[in-house]
mmCIF file of C-alpha atoms in Angstrom:
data_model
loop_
_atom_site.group_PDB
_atom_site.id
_atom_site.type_symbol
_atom_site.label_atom_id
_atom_site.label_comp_id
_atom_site.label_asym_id
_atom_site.label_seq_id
_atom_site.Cartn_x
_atom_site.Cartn_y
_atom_site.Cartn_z
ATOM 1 C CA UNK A 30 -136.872 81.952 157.923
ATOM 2 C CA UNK A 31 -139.079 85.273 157.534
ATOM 3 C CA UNK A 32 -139.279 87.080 160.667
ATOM 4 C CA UNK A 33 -142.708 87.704 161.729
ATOM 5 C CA UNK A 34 -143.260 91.208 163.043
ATOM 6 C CA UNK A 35 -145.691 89.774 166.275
ATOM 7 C CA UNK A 36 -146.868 92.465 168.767
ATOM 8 C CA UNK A 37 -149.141 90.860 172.174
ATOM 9 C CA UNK A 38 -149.154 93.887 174.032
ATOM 10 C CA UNK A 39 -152.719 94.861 173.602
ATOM 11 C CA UNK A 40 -153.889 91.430 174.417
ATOM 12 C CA UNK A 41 -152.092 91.263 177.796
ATOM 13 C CA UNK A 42 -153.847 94.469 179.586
ATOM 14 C CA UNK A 43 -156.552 92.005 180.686
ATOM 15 C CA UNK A 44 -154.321 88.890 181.429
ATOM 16 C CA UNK A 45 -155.264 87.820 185.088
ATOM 17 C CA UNK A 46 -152.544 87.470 187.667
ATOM 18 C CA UNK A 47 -153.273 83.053 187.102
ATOM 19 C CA UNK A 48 -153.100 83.146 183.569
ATOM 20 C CA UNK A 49 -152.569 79.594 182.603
ATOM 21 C CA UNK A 50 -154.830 76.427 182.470
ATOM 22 C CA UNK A 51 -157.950 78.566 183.471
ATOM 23 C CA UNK A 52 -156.297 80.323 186.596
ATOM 24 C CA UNK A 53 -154.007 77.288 188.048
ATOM 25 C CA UNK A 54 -151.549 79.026 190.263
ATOM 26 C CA UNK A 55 -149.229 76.609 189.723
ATOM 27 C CA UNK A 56 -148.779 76.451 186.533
ATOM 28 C CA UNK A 57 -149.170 80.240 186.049
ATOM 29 C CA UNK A 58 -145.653 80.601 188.743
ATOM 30 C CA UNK A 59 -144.014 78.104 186.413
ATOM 31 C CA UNK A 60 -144.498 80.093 183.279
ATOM 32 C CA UNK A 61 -144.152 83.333 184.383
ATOM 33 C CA UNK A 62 -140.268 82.135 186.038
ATOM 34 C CA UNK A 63 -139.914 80.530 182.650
ATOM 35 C CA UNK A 64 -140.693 83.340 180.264
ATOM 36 C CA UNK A 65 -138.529 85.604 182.781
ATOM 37 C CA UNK A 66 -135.446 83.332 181.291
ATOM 38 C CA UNK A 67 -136.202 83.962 177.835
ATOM 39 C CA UNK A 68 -135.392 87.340 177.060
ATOM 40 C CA UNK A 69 -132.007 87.184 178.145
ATOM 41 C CA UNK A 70 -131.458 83.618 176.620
ATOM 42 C CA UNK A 71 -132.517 84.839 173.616
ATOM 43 C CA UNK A 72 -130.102 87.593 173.496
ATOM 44 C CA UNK A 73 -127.383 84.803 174.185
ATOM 45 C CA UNK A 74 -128.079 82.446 171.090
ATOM 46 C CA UNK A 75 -128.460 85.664 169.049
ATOM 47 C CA UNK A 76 -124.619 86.160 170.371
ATOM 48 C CA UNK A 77 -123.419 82.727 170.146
ATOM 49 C CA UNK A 78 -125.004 82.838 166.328
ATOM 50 C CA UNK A 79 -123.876 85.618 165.480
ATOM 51 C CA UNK A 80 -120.135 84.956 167.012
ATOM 52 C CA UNK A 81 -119.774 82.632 163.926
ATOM 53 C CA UNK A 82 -121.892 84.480 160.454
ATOM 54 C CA UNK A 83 -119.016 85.801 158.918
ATOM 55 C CA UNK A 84 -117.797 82.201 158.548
ATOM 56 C CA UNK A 85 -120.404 81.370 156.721
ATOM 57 C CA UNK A 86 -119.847 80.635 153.221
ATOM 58 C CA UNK A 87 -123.309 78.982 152.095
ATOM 59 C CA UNK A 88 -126.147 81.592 151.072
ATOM 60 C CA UNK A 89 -128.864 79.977 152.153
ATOM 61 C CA UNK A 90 -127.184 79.003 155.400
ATOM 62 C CA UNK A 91 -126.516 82.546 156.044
ATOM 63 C CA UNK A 92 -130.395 83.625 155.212
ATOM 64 C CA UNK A 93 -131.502 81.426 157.379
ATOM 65 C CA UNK A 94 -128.917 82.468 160.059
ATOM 66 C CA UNK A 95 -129.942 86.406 159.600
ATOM 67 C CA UNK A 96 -133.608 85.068 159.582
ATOM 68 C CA UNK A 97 -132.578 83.377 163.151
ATOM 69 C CA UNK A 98 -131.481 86.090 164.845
ATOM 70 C CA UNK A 99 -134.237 88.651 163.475
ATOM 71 C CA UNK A 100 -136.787 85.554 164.926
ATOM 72 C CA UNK A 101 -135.027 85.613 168.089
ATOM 73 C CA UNK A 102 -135.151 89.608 168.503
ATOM 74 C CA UNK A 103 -138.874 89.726 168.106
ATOM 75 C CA UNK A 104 -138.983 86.955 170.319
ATOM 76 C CA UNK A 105 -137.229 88.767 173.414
ATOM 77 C CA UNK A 106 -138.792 91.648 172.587
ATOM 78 C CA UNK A 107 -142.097 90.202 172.980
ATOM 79 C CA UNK A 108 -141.319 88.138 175.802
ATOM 80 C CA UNK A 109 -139.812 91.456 177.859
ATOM 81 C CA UNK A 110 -143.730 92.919 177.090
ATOM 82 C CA UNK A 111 -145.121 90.180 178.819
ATOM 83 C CA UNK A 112 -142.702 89.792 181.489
ATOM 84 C CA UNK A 113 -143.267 93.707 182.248
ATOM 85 C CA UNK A 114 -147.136 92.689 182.539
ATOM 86 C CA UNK A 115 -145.984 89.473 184.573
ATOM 87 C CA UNK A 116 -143.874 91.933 186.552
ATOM 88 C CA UNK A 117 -147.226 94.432 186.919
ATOM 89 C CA UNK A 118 -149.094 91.094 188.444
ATOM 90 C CA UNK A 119 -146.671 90.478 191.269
ATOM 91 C CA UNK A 120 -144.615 88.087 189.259
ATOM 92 C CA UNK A 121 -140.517 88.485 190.478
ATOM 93 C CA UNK A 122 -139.646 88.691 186.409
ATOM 94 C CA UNK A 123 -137.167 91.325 187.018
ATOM 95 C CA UNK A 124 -135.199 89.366 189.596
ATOM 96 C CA UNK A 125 -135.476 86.801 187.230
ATOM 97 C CA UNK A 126 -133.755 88.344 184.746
ATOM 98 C CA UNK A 127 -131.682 89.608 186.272
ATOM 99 C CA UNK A 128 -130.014 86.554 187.650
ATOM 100 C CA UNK A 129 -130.233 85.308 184.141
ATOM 101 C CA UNK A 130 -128.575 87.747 182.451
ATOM 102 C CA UNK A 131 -125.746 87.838 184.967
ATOM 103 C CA UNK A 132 -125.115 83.750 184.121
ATOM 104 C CA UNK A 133 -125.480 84.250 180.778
ATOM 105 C CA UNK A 134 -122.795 87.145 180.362
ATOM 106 C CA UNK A 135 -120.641 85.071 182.890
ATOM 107 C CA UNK A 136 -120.804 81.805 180.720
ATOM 108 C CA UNK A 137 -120.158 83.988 177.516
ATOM 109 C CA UNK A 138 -117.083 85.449 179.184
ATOM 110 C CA UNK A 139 -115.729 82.004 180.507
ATOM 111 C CA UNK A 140 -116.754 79.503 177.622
ATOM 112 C CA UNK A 141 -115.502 78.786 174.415
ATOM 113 C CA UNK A 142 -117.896 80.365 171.643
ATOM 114 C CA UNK A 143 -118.295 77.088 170.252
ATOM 115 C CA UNK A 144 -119.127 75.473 173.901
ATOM 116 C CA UNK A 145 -121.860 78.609 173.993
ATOM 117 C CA UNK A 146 -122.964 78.208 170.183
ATOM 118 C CA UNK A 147 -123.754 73.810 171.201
ATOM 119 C CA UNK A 148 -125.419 75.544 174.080
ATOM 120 C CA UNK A 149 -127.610 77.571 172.127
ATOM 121 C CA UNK A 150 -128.380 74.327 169.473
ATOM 122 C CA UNK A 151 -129.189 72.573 172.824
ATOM 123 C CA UNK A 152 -131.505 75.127 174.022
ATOM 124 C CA UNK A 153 -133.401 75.615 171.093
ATOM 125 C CA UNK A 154 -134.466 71.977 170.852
ATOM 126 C CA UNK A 155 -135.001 72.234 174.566
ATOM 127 C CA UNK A 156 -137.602 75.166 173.981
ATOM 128 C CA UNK A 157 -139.165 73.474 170.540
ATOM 129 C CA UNK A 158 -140.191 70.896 172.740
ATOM 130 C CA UNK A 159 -141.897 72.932 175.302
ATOM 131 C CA UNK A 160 -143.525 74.898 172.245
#
């Protein structure tokens, strides 16, 4: 998997406060506390991934890992530009992620890595399906 350098800054300068389905407030709170998770989850399948690539012995399994984790940086990256914006909007991102990031260094301290890597497989489907 290629990464894809993606960059949505310049698109978000005029992104109203009730961004989704043409200014729903609802929906716009549930997004913005969602994307607020991301960055930080991200960073923790990146982690859990990356806990086991020197165990990998297949080549293409270990391009595809590396082409993971490069995904999944450009994807927090992108998602911390938005949640800045969010932030900018009155959104309470930063609490957000804060709280996440605290449970998400706690469970990586505490859990097996293999408990945090089926976590991460878990996740991902979760997320695919919201995609």
């Amino acid at each position: 998997m290629p990464t894809r350098r993606i960059s949505f800054e310049e698109s978000l300068a005029e992104l109203p406060r009730h961004f989704a389905q043409d200014g729903n407030v609802v929906s716009s709170h549930v997004l913005a506390n969602l994307s607020s998770v991301f960055p930080d989850g991200e960073d923790f399948f990146v982690r859990s991934v990356r806990h086991y690539r020197s165990e990998i012995t297949d080549p293409t399994l270990k391009k595809q890992v590396n082409g993971f984790i490069g995904q999944e940086a450009m994807h927090g990256r992108e998602h911390r530009v938005f949640n800045d914006r969010l932030a900018e909007l009155g959104y309470p991102t930063k609490r957000m992620e804060r709280f996440t990031k605290w449970g998400l260094e706690l469970r990586t301290r505490k859990a097996p890595p293999m408990a945090n890597l089926a976590t991460t497989a878990a996740l991902e489907h979760f997320t695919a399906t919201l995609a």
